[in-house]
Structure formats: C-alpha cells, structure tokens
Short mmCIF file of C-alpha atoms in Angstrom, two decimals:
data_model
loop_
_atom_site.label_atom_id
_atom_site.label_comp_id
_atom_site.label_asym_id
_atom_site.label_seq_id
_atom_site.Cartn_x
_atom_site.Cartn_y
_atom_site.Cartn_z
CA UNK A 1 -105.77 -5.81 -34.22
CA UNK A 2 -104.90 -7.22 -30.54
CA UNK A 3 -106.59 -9.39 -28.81
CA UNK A 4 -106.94 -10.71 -25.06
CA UNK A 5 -106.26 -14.71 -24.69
CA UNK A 6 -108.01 -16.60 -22.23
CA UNK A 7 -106.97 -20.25 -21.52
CA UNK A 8 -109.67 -22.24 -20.43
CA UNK A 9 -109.22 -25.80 -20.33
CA UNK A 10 -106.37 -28.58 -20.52
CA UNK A 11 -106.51 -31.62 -21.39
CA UNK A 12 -102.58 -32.71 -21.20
CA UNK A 13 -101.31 -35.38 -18.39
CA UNK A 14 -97.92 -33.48 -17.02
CA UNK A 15 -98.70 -29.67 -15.30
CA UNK A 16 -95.20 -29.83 -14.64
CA UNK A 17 -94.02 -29.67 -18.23
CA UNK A 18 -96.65 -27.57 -19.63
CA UNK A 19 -96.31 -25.07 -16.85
CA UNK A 20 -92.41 -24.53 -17.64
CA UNK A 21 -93.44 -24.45 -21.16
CA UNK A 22 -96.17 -21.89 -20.43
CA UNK A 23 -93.77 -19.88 -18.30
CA UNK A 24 -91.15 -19.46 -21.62
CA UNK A 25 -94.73 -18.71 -23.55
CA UNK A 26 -95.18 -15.54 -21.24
CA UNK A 27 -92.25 -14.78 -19.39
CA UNK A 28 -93.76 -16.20 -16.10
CA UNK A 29 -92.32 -17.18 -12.85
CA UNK A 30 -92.37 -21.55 -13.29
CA UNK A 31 -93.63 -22.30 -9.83
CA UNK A 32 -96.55 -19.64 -11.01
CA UNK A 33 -96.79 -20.97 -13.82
CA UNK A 34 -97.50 -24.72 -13.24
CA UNK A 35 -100.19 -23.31 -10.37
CA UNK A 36 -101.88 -21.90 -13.30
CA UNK A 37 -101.87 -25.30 -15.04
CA UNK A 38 -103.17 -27.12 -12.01
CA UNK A 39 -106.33 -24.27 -11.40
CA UNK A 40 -106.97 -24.53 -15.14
CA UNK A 41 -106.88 -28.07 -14.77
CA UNK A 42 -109.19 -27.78 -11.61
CA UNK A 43 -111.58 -25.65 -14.34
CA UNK A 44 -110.71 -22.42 -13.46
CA UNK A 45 -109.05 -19.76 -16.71
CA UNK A 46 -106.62 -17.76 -16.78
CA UNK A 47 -106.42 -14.12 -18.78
CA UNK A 48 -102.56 -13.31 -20.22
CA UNK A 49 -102.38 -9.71 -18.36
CA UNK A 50 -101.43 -8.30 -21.74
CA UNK A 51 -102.69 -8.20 -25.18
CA UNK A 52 -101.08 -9.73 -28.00
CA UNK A 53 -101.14 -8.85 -31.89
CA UNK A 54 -102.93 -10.18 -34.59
CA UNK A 55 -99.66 -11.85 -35.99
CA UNK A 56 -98.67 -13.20 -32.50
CA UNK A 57 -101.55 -14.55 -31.86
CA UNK A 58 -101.27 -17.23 -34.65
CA UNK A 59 -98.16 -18.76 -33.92
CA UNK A 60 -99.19 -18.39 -29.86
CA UNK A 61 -102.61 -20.44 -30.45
CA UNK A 62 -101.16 -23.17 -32.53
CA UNK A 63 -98.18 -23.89 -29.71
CA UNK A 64 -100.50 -23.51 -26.97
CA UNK A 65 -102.73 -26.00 -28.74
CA UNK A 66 -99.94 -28.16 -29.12
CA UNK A 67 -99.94 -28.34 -25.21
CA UNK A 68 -103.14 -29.50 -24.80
CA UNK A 69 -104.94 -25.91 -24.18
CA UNK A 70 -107.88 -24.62 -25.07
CA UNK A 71 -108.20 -21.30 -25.60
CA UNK A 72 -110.60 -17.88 -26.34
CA UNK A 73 -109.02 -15.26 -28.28
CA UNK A 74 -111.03 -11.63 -27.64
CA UNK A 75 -110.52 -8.99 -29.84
CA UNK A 76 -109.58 -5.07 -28.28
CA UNK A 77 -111.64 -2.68 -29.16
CA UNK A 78 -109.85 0.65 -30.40
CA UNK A 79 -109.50 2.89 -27.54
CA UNK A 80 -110.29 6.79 -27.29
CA UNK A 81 -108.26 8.81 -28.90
CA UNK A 82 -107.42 10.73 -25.15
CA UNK A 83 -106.36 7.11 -23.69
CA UNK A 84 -103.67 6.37 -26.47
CA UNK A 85 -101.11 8.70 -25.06
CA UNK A 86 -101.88 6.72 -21.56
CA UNK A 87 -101.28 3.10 -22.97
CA UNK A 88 -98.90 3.90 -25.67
CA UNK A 89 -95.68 2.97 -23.35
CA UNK A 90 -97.54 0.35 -22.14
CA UNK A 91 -98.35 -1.54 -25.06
CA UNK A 92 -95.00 -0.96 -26.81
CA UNK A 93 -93.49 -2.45 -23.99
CA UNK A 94 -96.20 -5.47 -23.86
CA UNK A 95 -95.44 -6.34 -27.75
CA UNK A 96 -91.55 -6.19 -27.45
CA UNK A 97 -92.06 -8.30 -24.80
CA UNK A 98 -94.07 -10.98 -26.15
CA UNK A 99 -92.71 -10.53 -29.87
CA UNK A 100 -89.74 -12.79 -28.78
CA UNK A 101 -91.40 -15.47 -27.41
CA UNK A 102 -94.44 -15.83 -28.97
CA UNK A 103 -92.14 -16.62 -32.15
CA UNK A 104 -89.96 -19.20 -30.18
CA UNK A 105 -90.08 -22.42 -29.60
CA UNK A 106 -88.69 -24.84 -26.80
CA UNK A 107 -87.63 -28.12 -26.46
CA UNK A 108 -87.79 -30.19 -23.07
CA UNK A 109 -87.09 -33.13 -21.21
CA UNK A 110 -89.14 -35.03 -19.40
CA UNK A 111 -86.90 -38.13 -17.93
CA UNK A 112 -86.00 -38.96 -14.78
CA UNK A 113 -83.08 -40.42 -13.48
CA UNK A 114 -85.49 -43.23 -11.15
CA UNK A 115 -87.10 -43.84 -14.67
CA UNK A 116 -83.07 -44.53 -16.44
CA UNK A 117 -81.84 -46.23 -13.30
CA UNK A 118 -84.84 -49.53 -13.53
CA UNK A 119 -83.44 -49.45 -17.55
CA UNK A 120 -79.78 -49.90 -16.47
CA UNK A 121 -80.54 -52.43 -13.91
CA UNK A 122 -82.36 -54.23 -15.99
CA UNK A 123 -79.13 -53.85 -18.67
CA UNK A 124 -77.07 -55.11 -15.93
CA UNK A 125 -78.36 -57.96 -15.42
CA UNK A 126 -79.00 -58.88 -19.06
CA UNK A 127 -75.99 -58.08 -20.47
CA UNK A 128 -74.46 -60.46 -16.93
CA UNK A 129 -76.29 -63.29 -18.12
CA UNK A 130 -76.22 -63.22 -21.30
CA UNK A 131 -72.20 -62.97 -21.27
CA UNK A 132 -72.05 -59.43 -22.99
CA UNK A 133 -74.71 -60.11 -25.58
CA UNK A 134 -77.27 -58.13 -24.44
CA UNK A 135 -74.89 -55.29 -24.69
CA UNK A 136 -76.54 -54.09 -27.85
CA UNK A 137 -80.10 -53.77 -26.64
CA UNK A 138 -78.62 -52.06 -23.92
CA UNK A 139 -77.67 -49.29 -25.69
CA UNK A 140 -80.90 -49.24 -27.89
CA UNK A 141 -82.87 -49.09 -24.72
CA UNK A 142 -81.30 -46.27 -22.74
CA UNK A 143 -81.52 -44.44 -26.48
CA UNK A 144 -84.95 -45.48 -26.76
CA UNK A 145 -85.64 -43.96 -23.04
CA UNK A 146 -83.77 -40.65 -24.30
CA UNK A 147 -85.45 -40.16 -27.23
CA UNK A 148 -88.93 -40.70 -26.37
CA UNK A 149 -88.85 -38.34 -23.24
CA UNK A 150 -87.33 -35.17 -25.25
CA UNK A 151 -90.12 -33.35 -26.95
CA UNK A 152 -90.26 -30.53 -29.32
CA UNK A 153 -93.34 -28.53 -30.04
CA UNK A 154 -95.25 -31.00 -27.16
CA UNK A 155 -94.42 -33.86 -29.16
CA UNK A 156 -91.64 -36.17 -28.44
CA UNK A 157 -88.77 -37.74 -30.69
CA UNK A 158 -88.61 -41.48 -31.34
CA UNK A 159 -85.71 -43.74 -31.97
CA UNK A 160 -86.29 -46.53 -34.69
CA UNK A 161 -82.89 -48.16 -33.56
CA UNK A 162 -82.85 -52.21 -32.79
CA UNK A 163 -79.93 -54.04 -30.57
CA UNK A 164 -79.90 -56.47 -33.86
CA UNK A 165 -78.40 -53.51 -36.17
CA UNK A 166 -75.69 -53.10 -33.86
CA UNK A 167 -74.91 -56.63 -33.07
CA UNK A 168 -74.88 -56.94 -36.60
CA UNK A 169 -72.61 -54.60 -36.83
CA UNK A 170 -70.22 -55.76 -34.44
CA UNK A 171 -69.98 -59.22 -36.12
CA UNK A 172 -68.52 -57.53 -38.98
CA UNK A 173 -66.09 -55.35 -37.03
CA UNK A 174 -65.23 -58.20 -35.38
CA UNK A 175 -64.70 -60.46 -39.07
CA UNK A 176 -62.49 -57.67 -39.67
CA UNK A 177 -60.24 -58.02 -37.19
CA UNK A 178 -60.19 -61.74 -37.28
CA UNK A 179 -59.23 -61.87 -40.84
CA UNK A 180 -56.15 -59.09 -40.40
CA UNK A 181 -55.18 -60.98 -37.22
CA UNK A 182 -55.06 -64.05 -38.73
CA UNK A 183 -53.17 -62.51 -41.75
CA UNK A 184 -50.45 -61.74 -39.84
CA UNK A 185 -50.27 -64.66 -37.91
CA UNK A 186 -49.80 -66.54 -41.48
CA UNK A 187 -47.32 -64.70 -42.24
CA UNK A 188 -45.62 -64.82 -39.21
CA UNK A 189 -45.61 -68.53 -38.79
CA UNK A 190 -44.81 -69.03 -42.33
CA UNK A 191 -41.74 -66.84 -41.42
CA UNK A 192 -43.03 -64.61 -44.48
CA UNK A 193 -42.84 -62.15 -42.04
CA UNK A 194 -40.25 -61.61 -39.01
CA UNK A 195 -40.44 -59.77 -36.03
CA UNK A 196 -39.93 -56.20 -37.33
CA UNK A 197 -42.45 -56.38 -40.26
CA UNK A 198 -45.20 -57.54 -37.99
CA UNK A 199 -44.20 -54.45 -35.79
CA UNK A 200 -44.27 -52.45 -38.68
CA UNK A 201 -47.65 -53.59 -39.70
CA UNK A 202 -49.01 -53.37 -36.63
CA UNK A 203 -48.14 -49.22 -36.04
CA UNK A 204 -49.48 -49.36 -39.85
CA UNK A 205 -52.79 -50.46 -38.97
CA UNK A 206 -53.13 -48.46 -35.77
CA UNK A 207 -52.42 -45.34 -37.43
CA UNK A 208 -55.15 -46.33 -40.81
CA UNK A 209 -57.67 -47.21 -38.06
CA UNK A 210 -56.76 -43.61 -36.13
CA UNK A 211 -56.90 -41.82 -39.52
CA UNK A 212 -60.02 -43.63 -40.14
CA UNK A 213 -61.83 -42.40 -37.43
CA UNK A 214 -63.98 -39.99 -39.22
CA UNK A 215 -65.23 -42.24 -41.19
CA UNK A 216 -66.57 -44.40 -38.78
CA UNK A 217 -67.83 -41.03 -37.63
CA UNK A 218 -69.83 -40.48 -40.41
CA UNK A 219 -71.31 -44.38 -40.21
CA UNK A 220 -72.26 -43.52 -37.02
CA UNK A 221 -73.80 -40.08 -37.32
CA UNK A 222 -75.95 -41.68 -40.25
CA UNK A 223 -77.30 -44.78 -38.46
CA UNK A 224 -78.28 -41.80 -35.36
CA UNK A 225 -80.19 -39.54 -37.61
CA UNK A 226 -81.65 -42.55 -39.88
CA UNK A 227 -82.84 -44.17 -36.58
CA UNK A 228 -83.92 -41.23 -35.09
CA UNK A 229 -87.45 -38.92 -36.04
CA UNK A 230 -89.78 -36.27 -34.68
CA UNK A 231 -93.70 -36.59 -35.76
CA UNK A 232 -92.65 -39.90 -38.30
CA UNK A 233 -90.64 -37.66 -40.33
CA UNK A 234 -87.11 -39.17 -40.18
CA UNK A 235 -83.69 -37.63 -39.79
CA UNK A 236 -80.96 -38.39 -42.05
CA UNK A 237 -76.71 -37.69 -42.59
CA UNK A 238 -75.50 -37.11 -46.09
CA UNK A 239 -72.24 -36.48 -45.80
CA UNK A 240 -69.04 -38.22 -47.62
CA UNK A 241 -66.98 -40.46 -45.65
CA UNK A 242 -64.02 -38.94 -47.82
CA UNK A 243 -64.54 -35.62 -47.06
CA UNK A 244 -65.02 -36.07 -43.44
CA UNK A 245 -61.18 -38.14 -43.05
CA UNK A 246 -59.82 -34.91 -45.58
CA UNK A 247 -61.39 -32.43 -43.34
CA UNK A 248 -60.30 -34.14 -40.31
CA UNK A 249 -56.78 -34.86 -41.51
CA UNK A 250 -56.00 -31.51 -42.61
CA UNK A 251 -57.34 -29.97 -39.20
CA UNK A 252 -55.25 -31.77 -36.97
CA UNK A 253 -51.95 -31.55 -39.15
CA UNK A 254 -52.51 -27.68 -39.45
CA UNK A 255 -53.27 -26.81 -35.51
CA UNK A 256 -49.89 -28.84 -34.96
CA UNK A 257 -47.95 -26.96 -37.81
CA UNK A 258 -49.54 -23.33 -36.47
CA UNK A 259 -48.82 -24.37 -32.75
CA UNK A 260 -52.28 -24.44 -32.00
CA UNK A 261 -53.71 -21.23 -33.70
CA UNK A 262 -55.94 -23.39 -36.56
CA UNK A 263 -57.87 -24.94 -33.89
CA UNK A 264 -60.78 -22.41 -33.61
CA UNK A 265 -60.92 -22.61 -37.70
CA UNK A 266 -60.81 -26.54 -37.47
CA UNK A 267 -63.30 -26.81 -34.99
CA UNK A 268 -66.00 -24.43 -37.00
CA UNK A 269 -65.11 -26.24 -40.04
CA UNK A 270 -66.08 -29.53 -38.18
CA UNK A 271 -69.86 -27.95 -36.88
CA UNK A 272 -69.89 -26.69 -40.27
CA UNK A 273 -69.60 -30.43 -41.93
CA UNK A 274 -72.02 -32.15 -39.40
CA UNK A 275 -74.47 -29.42 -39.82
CA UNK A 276 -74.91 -28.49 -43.06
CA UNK A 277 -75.11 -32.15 -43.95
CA UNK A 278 -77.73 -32.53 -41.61
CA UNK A 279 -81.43 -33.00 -42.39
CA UNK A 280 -84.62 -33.73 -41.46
CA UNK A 281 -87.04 -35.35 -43.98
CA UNK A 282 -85.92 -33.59 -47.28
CA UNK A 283 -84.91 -30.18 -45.45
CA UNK A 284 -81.55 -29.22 -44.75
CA UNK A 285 -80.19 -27.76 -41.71
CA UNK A 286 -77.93 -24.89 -42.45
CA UNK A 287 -74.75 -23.67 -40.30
CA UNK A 288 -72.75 -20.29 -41.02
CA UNK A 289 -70.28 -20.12 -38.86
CA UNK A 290 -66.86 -18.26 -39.09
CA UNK A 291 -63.62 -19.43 -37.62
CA UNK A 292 -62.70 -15.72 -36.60
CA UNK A 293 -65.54 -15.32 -34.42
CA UNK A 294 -64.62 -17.76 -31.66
CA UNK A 295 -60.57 -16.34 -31.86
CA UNK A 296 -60.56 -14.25 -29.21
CA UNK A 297 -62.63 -16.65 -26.88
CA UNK A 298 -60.18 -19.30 -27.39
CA UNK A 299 -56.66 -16.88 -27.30
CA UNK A 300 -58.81 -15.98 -23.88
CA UNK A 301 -59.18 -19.29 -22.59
CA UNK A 302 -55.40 -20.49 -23.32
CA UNK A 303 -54.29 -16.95 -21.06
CA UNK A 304 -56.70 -17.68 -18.30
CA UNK A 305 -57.18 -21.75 -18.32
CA UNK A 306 -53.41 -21.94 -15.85
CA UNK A 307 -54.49 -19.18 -13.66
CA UNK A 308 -58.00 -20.28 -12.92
CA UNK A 309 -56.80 -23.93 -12.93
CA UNK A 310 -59.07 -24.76 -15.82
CA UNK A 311 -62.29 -23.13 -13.96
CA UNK A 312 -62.64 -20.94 -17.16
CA UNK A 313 -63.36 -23.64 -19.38
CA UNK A 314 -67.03 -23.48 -18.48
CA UNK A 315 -67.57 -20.23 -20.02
CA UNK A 316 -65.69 -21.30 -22.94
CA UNK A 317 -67.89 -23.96 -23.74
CA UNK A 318 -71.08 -21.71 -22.89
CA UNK A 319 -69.23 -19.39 -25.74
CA UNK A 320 -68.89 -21.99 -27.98
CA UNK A 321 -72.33 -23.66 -27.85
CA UNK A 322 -74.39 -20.43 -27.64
CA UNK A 323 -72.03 -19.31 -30.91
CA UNK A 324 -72.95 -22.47 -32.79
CA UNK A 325 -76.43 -22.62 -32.09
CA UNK A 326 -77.09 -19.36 -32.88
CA UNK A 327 -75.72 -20.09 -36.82
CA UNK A 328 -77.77 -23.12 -36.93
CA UNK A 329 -80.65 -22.33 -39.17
CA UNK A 330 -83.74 -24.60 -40.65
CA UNK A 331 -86.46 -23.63 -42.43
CA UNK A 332 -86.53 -19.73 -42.15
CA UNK A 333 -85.71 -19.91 -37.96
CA UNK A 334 -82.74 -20.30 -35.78
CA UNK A 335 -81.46 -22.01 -32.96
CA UNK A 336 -80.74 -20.36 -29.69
CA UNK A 337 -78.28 -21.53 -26.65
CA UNK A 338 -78.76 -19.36 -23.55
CA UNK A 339 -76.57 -21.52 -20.98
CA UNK A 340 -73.82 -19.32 -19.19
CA UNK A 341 -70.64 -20.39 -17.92
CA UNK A 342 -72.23 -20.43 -14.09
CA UNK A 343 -74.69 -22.45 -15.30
CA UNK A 344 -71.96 -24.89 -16.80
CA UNK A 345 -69.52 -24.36 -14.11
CA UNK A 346 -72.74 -25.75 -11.53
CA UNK A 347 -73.73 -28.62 -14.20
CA UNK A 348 -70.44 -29.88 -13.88
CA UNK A 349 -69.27 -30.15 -10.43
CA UNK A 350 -72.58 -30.89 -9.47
CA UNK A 351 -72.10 -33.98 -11.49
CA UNK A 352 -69.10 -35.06 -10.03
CA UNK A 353 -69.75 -34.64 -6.98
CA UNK A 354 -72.90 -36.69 -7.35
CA UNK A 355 -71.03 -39.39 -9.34
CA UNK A 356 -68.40 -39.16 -6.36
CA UNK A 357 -70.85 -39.37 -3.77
CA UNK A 358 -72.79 -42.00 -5.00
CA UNK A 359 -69.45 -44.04 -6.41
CA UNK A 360 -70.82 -43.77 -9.83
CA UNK A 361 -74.55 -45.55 -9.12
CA UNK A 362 -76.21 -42.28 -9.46
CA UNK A 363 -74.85 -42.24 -13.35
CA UNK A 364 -78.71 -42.59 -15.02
CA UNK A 365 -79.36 -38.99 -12.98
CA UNK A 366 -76.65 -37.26 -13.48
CA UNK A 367 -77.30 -37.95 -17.57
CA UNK A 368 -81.02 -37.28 -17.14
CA UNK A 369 -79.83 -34.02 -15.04
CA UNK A 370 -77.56 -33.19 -18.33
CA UNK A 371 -80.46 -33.69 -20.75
CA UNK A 372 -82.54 -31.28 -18.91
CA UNK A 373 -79.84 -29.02 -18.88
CA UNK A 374 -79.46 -29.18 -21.97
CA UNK A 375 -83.30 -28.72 -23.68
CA UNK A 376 -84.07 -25.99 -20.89
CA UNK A 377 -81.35 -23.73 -22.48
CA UNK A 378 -82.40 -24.63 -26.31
CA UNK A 379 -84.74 -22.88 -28.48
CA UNK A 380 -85.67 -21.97 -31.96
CA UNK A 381 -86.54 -18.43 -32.63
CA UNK A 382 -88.34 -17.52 -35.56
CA UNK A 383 -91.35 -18.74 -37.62
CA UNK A 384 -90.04 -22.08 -39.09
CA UNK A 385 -92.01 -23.41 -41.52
CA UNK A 386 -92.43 -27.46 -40.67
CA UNK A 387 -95.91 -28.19 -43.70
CA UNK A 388 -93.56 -28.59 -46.29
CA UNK A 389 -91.45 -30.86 -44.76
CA UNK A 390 -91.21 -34.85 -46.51
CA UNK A 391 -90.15 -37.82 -45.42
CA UNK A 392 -87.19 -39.25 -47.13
CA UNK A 393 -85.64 -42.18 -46.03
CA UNK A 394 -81.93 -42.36 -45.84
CA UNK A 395 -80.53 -46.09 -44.64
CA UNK A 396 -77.79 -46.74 -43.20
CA UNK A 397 -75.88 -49.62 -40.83
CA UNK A 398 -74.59 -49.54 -37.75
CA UNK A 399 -70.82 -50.78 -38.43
CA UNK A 400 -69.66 -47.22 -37.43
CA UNK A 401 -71.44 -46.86 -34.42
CA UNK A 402 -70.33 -50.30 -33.37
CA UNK A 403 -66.52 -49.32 -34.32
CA UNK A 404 -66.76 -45.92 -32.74
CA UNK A 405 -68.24 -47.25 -29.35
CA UNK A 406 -65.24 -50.19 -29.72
CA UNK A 407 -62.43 -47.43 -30.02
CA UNK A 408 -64.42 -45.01 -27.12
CA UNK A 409 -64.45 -42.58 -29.35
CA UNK A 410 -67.30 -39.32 -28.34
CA UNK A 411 -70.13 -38.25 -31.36
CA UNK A 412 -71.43 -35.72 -29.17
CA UNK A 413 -71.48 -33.32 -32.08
CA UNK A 414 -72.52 -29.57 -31.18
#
C-alpha cells in the first residue's frame, strides 16, 4: 500500500535546520524547503507531491517525528485498471526516488562561528590570568560547544569531558619528565654519566617517545569516545595499546623499505584499527576496507601532485574519505561521504584566505565552517537498528590526550 503524507504542524525551535533536513528527506530545493518549515510553522501543511510505500513510510514518520513534525499519513486507493499504464512510469520513478532517502539518515551542525568566538575569548582571557591553567577547561569547553551543536537523528551529541581529567593528566606527564630529567642530571653531576652517554640517552628517549606515539594515540582516542555520547548511550575505544605501536611500527618501516608503495595498505590498515575497535554502547562499528582499492588513487596523485602544484590533493582526500565511509558499517547500515574534490578544493582556500584575511581571529569560523562541511556531506544509509543498543561504560584517563596535545600530534582519525 502507498500512502500520501501530509505535515501539519511543528513544534521544533530552528526552521533553518529542519528545513535542510527536510530538503535531504525529499530531495527539495533548501531555500524551499525551510519556507515550508516557516508556513507550517505559521499553521499552514504541506502534501509530499508523491506517494510513498508502506515500508517507507515507517522509517519516514519516525525521522520526521524526530524533527518535531506532526504528520497525517493517507492511504491510496487502488487505481483503475485503464490508469495503471498512465502512472506506472510515474510511480516507479517516485519510489526509486524516495527509496534512498527515506532509508538515510543525516547528521548536522548547528554552530556558529559568533557562538565559538565569545568561548575563545573567554579562553583567552582565562587561560591569561590564570598563567596557562585554565588551558584545560579551554579545551573541554570548545569540545563541549562542538559536541552539543552536532546532532544525529535531531538529537545532539554530548561531551562528558572535565578540564580536571586533563589537568590531571598533565601532572603526570609532567612527573614523568621531571623524574627522567632529573635522572640524568644525577648521573651527570655524579659524573656517572659523561657527555656522550647523556647524548646517547637523550636520542634514546626521543626515539621511545616517537615510537610511542600510538600509544598515546590509543589513550587519547579512549578518553574521546568514553567522554563522548549520543542519547546517554556512551562511546567507547577498545583497542590494545600494543597492537596499535606494532601496527604503526611496521607501517612506517615498510612504506620506507617499498619506496613508498605500502602506504595505501598502511593507511587502510590504520582506519581499519580505529574502526573496528570502535563502539557505541555494546555495538561495534565495523570497517572493510582493502588496501588495493585506494592504489590507483594514490599512484594518481603522486603523477599529478608536481604538475598541478599539489591542487590535486583535494580530490584525493574526497577519494579517500568517501572510500572509508562507505566501508564503515553499524548495526545493519552504512556510512556515506558525498564531498567532491571542488567541494574540498573551495573548503580549503576558502579557509585560508579567511584565516589570512582576518590574521588568524576568524579561527572559531573557519572550524565551525569545517564542521558544517563536514556533517552536510555525511550520512548513514540503510535501516540501522539503534533499540538494541546498551550502555556500557568503558573508563579511561586523559594522560594520552594530554601527551598527544604536548607533542602536537593530530587524532583526526577518518
């Protein structure tokens, strides 16, 4: 059976969001779109032009809920038997149409970079006069900000995060390094050790704390997803700090041994590690990716990345993202990643040239204007089944985010 859906009412606070949301929903225009909000808003409906099935219209009536609407589903009657040849085309067309979407769903972002910019001012001149202190409620804040404006589903993530964890943390990165400094200094003063030893040591240590790196990786990843949850059901990491430093180790050794040609391998082994050990409340998220796939998209960029003077990169990464994404599975759906490399290619200048322009105050918007970016081009296609889902929580401490901001090392993983 098909039916007709009629929106009637809204009760939600932003037309702007729900409009572009509404415009995925039905393939609209998003200036048309958010109109429709606003007359629906002003108590006027609105009748979807087509009908949608009986198994469409399940999955469409609990999202649009989810936004606020309410809505009248009215069943089609069969038509004459001399009008099916008339609407046959029609309809098939209407259902391919809709069959996509009506099983997807988006993320967004709702942020603004006015919103970010009072938060870093008010960082600024916290962490000023508190000497650097405040640097760690800083960070939880502008996370804080982050989290609660992206939304999935209409509802928004939370961050659980405090600016105690990581100062915490950095008091015992900082113990650390006290007590090897001082070690050395012993040693050296007790003339236990000369000159050349405490060189020695020194390269030593720099290249443990380099080929430790991973696992400070993996501290950090699992204080994110820990901290981090969508509808009270948390996130969590389970991955092995050994097998992350193994993984990592034998990746960069091999692309140097091969000249280069193990990267693409390395780099899905490394989306395959953060993924699949990935979850959210007792579910895993799963990741199939194969190093072959992304060969000839990296051979291409090495040929073309002199030529076009590194221009090409954009649709490399566009490659690369919409490739991972689209092996990124939870729960019976998968992710999508429709950015292209225009759409990169604008991102990015456009951010510099902002960042040039406004010598670097007009940061907070150009990360807000990456974060819509970003959850404009995401979805998740298919039916993904979230009842089953249970909350199990997963601690973990914040030394390895506090030792991976130290070194300026990136987690942006994916």
């Amino acid at each position: 059976m098909s039916y007709h859906l009629t929106l009637h009412a809204w009760s939600g606070t932003d037309p702007t969001a729900s409009g572009e949301k509404l415009a995925k929903v039905f393939r609209l225009d998003p200036a048309v779109a958010i109109r429709i909000v606003q007359d629906i808003q002003a108590g006027q409906s609105w009748t979807f032009g087509h009908t949608i099935s009986n198994e469409q219209a399940d999955l469409t009536v609990k999202y649009l809920h989810s936004l606020g609407f309410k809505i009248d589903l009215a069943p089609v009657l069969p038509p004459d038997i001399p009008a099916i040849k008339q609407t046959e085309t029609a309809s098939s067309m209407v259902e391919e149409s809709s069959t996509d979407v009506a099983t997807s769903d988006v993320f967004s972002f709702s942020g603004t970079g006015g919103g970010l910019f009072k938060i870093f001012i008010k960082n600024l001149i916290f962490t000023i006069g508190t000497l650097g202190i405040y640097r760690y409620w800083a960070k939880t804040n502008v996370r804080k900000y982050l989290w609660d404006h992206t939304s999935f589903r209409g509802d928004p993530f939370q961050y659980h995060g405090t600016g105690m964890e990581l100062m915490r943390g950095s008091i015992r990165l900082v113990g650390l390094i006290i007590l090897v400094s001082v070690g050395i200094g012993v040693g050296w003063y007790m003339e236990i050790l000369d000159d050349e030893a405490i060189d020695f040591l020194t390269s030593f240590l720099n290249i443990m704390i380099l080929a430790l790196i991973p696992a400070f990786m993996v501290g950090a990843r699992r204080y994110l997803l820990s901290r981090s949850s969508w509808r009270s059901v948390r996130f969590s990491f389970r991955g092995g700090r050994k097998d992350a430093t193994v993984l990592y180790i034998k990746g960069w050794l091999l692309s140097i041994i091969t000249l280069g040609f193990y990267w693409p391998y390395f780099l899905v082994e490394k989306e395959t590690y953060w993924r699949n050990q990935s979850y959210f409340g007792d579910k895993k998220i799963t990741f199939d990716g194969v190093g072959k796939d992304i060969l000839k998209a990296y051979f291409l960029m090495g040929l073309l990345v002199i030529p076009t003077l590194g221009i090409n990169l954009f649709w490399y990464q566009a490659k690369l993202q919409s490739y991972f994404w689209s092996r990124t599975h939870f729960e019976g759906a998968t992710f999508r990643f429709t950015a292209t490399g225009k759409e990169w290619m604008l991102l990015g200048f456009g951010n510099l040239f902002i960042l040039i322009f406004s010598f670097g105050l007009a940061f907070p918007w150009v990360t807000t204007r990456s974060m819509k970016f970003t959850m404009k081009h995401l979805f998740v296609e298919g039916s993904m089944d979230l009842d089953h889902v249970v909350q199990q929580m997963q601690d973990s401490g914040a030394f390895g985010d506090v030792m991976l901001d130290a070194m300026d090392v990136d987690m942006d993983i994916g």
